[in-house]
XYZ file of C-alpha atoms in Angstrom:
334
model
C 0.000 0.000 0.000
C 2.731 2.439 1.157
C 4.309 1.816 -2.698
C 1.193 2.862 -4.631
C 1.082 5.633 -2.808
C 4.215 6.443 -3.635
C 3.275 5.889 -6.855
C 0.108 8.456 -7.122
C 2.979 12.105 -7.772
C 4.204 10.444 -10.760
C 1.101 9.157 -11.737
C -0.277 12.900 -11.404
C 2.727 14.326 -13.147
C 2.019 11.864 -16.203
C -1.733 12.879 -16.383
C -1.158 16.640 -16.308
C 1.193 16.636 -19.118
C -1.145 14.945 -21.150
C -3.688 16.783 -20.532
C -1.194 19.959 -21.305
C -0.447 19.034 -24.600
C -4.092 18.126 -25.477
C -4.871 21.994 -24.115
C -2.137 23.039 -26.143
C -3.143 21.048 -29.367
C -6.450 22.703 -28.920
C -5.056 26.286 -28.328
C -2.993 26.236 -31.776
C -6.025 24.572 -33.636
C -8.238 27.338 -32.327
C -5.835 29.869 -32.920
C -5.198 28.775 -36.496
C -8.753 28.679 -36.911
C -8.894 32.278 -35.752
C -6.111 33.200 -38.093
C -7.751 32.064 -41.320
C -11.067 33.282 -40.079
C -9.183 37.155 -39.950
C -7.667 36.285 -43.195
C -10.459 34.825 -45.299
C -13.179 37.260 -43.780
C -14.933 39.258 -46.419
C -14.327 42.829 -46.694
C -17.488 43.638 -44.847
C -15.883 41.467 -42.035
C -18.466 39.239 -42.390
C -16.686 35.241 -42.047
C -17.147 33.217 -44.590
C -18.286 29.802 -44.130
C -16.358 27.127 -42.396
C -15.764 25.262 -45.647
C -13.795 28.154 -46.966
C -12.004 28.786 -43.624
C -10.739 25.016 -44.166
C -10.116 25.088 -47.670
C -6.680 27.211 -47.518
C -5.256 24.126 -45.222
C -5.699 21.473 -47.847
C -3.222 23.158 -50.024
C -1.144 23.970 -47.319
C -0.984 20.697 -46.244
C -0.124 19.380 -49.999
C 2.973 21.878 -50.401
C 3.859 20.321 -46.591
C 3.767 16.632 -47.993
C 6.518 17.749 -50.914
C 8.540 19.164 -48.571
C 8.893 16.330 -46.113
C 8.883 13.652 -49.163
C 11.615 15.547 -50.774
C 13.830 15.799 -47.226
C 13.408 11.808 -47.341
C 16.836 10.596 -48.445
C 15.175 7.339 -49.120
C 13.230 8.751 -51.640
C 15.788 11.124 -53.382
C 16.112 9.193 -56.826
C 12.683 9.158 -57.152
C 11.829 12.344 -55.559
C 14.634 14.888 -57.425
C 15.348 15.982 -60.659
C 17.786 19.163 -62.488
C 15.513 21.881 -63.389
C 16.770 20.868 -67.164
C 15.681 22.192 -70.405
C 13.662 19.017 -70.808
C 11.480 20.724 -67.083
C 11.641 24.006 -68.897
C 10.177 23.211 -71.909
C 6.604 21.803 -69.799
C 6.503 25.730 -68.080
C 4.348 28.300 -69.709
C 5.070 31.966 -69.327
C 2.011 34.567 -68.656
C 4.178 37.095 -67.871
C 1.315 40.000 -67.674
C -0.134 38.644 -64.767
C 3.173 36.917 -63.565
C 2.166 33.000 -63.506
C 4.063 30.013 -64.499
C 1.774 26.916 -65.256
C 4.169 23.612 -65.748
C 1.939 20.990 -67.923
C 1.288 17.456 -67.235
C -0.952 15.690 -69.892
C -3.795 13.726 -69.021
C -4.862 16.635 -66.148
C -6.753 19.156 -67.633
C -3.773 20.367 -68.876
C -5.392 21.395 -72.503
C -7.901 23.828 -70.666
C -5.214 25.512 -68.630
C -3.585 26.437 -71.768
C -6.366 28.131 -72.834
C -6.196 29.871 -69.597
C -3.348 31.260 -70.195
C -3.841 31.836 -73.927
C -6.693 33.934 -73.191
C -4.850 36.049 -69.955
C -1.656 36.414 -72.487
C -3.911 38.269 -75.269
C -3.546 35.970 -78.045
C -7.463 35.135 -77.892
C -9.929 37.218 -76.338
C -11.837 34.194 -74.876
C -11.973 30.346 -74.261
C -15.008 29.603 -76.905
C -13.090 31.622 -79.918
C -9.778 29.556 -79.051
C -9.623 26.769 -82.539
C -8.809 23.382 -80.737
C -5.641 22.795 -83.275
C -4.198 25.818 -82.358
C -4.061 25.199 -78.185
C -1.353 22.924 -78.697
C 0.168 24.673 -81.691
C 2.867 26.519 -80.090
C 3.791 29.396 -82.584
C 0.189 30.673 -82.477
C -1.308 29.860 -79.127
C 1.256 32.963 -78.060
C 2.544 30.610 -75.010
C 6.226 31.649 -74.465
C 7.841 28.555 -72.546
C 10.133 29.323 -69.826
C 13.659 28.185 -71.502
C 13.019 30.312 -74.044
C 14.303 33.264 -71.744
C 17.682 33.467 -70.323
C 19.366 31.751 -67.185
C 19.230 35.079 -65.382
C 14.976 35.988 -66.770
C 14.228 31.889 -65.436
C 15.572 32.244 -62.375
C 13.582 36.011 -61.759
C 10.523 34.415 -62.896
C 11.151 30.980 -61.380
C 11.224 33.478 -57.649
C 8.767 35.439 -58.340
C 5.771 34.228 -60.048
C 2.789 32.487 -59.293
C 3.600 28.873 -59.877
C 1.124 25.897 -60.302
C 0.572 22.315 -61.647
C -1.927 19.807 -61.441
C -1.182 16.059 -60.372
C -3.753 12.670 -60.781
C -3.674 9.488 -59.737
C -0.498 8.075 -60.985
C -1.645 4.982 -62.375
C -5.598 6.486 -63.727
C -3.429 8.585 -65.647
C -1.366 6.058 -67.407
C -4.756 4.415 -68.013
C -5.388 7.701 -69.780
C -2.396 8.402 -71.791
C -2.906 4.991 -73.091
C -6.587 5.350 -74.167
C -5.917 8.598 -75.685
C -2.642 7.723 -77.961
C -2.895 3.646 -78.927
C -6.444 3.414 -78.661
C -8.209 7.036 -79.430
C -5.518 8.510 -80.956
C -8.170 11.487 -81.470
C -5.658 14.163 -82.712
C -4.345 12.742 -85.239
C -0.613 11.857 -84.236
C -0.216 8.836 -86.226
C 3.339 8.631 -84.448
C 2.273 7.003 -82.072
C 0.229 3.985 -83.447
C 2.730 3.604 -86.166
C 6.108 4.337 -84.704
C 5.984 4.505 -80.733
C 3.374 1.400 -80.469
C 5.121 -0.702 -82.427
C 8.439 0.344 -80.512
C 6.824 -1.175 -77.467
C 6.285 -4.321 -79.052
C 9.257 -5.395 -80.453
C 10.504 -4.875 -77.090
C 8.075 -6.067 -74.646
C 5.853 -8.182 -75.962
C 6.011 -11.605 -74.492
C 3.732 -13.940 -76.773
C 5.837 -12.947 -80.420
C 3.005 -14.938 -82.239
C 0.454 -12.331 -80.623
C -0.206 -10.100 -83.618
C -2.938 -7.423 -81.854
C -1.575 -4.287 -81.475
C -0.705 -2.587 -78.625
C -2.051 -3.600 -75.237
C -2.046 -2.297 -71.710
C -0.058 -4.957 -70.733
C 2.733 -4.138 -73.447
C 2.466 -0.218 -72.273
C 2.744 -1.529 -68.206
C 5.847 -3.588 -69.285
C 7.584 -0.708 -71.107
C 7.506 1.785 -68.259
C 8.163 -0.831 -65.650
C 11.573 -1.429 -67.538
C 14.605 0.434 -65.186
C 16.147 0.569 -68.504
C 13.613 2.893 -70.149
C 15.050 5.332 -71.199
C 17.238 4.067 -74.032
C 13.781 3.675 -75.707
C 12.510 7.169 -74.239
C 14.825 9.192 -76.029
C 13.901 7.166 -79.292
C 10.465 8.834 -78.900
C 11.684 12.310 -77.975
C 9.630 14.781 -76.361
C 6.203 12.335 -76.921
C 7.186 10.651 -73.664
C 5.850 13.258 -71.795
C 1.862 11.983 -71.848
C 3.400 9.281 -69.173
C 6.815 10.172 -67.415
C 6.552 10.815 -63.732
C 5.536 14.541 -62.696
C 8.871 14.809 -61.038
C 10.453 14.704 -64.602
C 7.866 17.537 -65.807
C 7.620 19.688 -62.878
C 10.815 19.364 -60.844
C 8.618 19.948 -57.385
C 11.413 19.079 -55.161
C 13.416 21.950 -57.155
C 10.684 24.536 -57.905
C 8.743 26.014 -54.869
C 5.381 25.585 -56.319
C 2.554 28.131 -55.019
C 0.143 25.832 -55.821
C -0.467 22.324 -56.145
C -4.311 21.016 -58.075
C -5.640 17.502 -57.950
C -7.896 16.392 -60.684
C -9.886 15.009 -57.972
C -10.877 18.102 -56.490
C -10.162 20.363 -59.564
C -13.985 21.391 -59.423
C -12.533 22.978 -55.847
C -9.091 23.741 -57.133
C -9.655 25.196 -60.121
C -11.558 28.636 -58.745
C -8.945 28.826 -55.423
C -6.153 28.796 -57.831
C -7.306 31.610 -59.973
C -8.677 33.436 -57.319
C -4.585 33.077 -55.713
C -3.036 34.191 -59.177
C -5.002 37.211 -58.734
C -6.917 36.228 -62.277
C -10.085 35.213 -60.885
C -12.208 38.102 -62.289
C -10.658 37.844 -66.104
C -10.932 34.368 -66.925
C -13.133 31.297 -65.865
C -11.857 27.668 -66.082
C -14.038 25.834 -68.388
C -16.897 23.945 -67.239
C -15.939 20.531 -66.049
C -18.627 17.852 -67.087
C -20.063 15.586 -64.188
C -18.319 12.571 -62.939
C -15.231 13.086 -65.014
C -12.717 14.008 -62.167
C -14.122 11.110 -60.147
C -11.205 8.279 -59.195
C -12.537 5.515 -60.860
C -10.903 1.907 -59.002
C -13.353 -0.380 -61.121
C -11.485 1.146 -64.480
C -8.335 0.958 -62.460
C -8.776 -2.681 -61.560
C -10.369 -3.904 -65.230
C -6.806 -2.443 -66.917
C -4.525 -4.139 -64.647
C -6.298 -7.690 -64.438
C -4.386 -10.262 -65.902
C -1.189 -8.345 -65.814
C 1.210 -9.660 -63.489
C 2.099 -8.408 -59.768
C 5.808 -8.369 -60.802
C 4.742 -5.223 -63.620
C 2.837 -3.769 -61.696
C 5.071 -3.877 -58.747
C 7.624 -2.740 -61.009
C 5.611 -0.203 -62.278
C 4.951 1.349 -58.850
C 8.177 1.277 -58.261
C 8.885 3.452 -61.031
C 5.975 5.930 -60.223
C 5.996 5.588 -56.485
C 7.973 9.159 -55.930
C 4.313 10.387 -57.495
C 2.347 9.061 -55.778
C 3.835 9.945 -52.016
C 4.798 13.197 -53.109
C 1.245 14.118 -53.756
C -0.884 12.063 -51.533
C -1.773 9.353 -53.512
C -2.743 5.918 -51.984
C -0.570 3.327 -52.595
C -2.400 0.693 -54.594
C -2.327 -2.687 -52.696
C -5.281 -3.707 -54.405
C -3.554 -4.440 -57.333
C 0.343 -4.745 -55.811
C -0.626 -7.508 -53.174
């Protein structure tokens, strides 16, 4: 008896700390709270609602996640990249309203473009922007940031409004795929008739199998850690499905923004309304359902291929997805 009460100071001590930082935890949280609720008050000094309070934290949190993924030493060869010509080359210049907008296909990236079309004065709208001349780039009037010199990059590269949006790594591959073996709706008979065939030679197992390109041939390609031989064969195409660490360079490029084509319905406004643009240009209507994460499409493209790709393939693209959030995908790894 005389040793649990011995016992009870130390048992005390224990139970007031905790209940310290708990008090604490719920001081910052409130005072945060308080912060954004000065911050994001209208100019009446009305509060907004709560939803828009929490909103700035989401993209706090994102720019957070790169920062601690990036300091992980584990992750640095998948993680870190030179801010080459090759990253310079995906960053458009609106250098009226002082924005940088690095592309990654297969995002939305097409009506961002005409974003910044529009806001650089080539086109007075979105609607009277022709669809062959978006990607076009001696008339869509999109200067891309290595066209300046080392000294203009690195101003603009400090001082502008910087954003990209990122996907789920492997619904994006899905994507690329649909769009440039299967679709092919722009007309870039490259890659049916040079690129595809590429992939076959290579990495098709069954030589008798005479189909043309499959999901299975694509997963096996960019699986390979000896890619890029091929890659460079296919030149600047590549960039529907490298990682966005070899587009955007985020561990290199302090990013004001990041967008998720999951929540670009959410994004998409907050971003223009932080490049200070909100009130020129809209982003174009986004139809229903169609930045939903679809797992059923996800699963249906990867049955049949085996865990060894697609383990391989993560491996490949797994600086992407913990850089941004993304699940990993044990329901087609395990």
């Amino acid at each position: 008896m005389h040793h649990q009460w011995l016992l009870w100071p130390k048992f005390i001590t224990l139970t007031l700390t905790r209940m310290s930082m708990v008090v604490l935890s719920c001081l910052k949280q409130h005072l945060l709270f308080l912060v954004l609720r000065f911050l994001f008050s209208s100019p009446t000094g009305k509060a907004l609602p709560d939803s828009r309070l929490i909103q700035p934290l989401v993209y706090m949190e994102r720019l957070e996640l790169i920062r601690n993924v990036c300091r992980d030493e584990a992750l640095k060869n998948l993680s870190h990249t030179p801010v080459s010509k090759f990253v310079l080359d995906r960053i458009f210049v609106c250098d009226k309203h002082k924005i940088l907008f690095c592309q990654t296909p297969k995002v939305g990236n097409t009506q961002w473009k005409k974003v910044l079309i529009v806001l650089n004065g080539a086109f007075p709208s979105i609607e009277e922007i022709p669809e062959n001349v978006v990607h076009d780039h001696e008339k869509n009037g999109l200067p891309r940031l290595s066209s300046f010199s080392d000294a203009e990059i690195q101003k603009r590269l400090k001082t502008y409004f910087k954003f990209f949006i990122v996907r789920d790594p492997f619904e994006r591959l899905i994507s690329a795929f649909k769009d440039k073996f299967v679709h092919n709706p722009r007309f870039e008979p490259w890659y049916r008739h040079e690129i595809a065939p590429g992939i076959i030679r290579k990495y098709r197992r069954n030589r008798t199998e005479t189909r043309g390109i499959q999901f299975e041939d694509f997963v096996r390609y960019l699986g390979d850690p000896n890619h890029r031989w091929l890659d460079l064969q296919f030149g600047d195409h590549i960039i529907h499905w490298v990682t966005y660490v070899e587009l955007c360079a985020p561990c290199e490029i302090m990013y004001s923004v990041i967008g998720h084509h999951e929540t670009l319905e959410d994004d998409a406004p907050y971003i223009l309304k932080e490049a200070g643009i909100d009130h020129l240009v809209s982003y174009p209507t986004i139809p229903p359902g169609i930045t939903v994460y679809n797992r059923t499409k996800v699963e249906h493209y990867f049955l049949g291929i085996s865990k060894r790709d697609i383990r391989r393939l993560y491996a490949r693209f797994e600086g992407d997805f913990k850089l941004f959030g993304y699940q990993k995908p044990d329901f087609l790894l395990n």
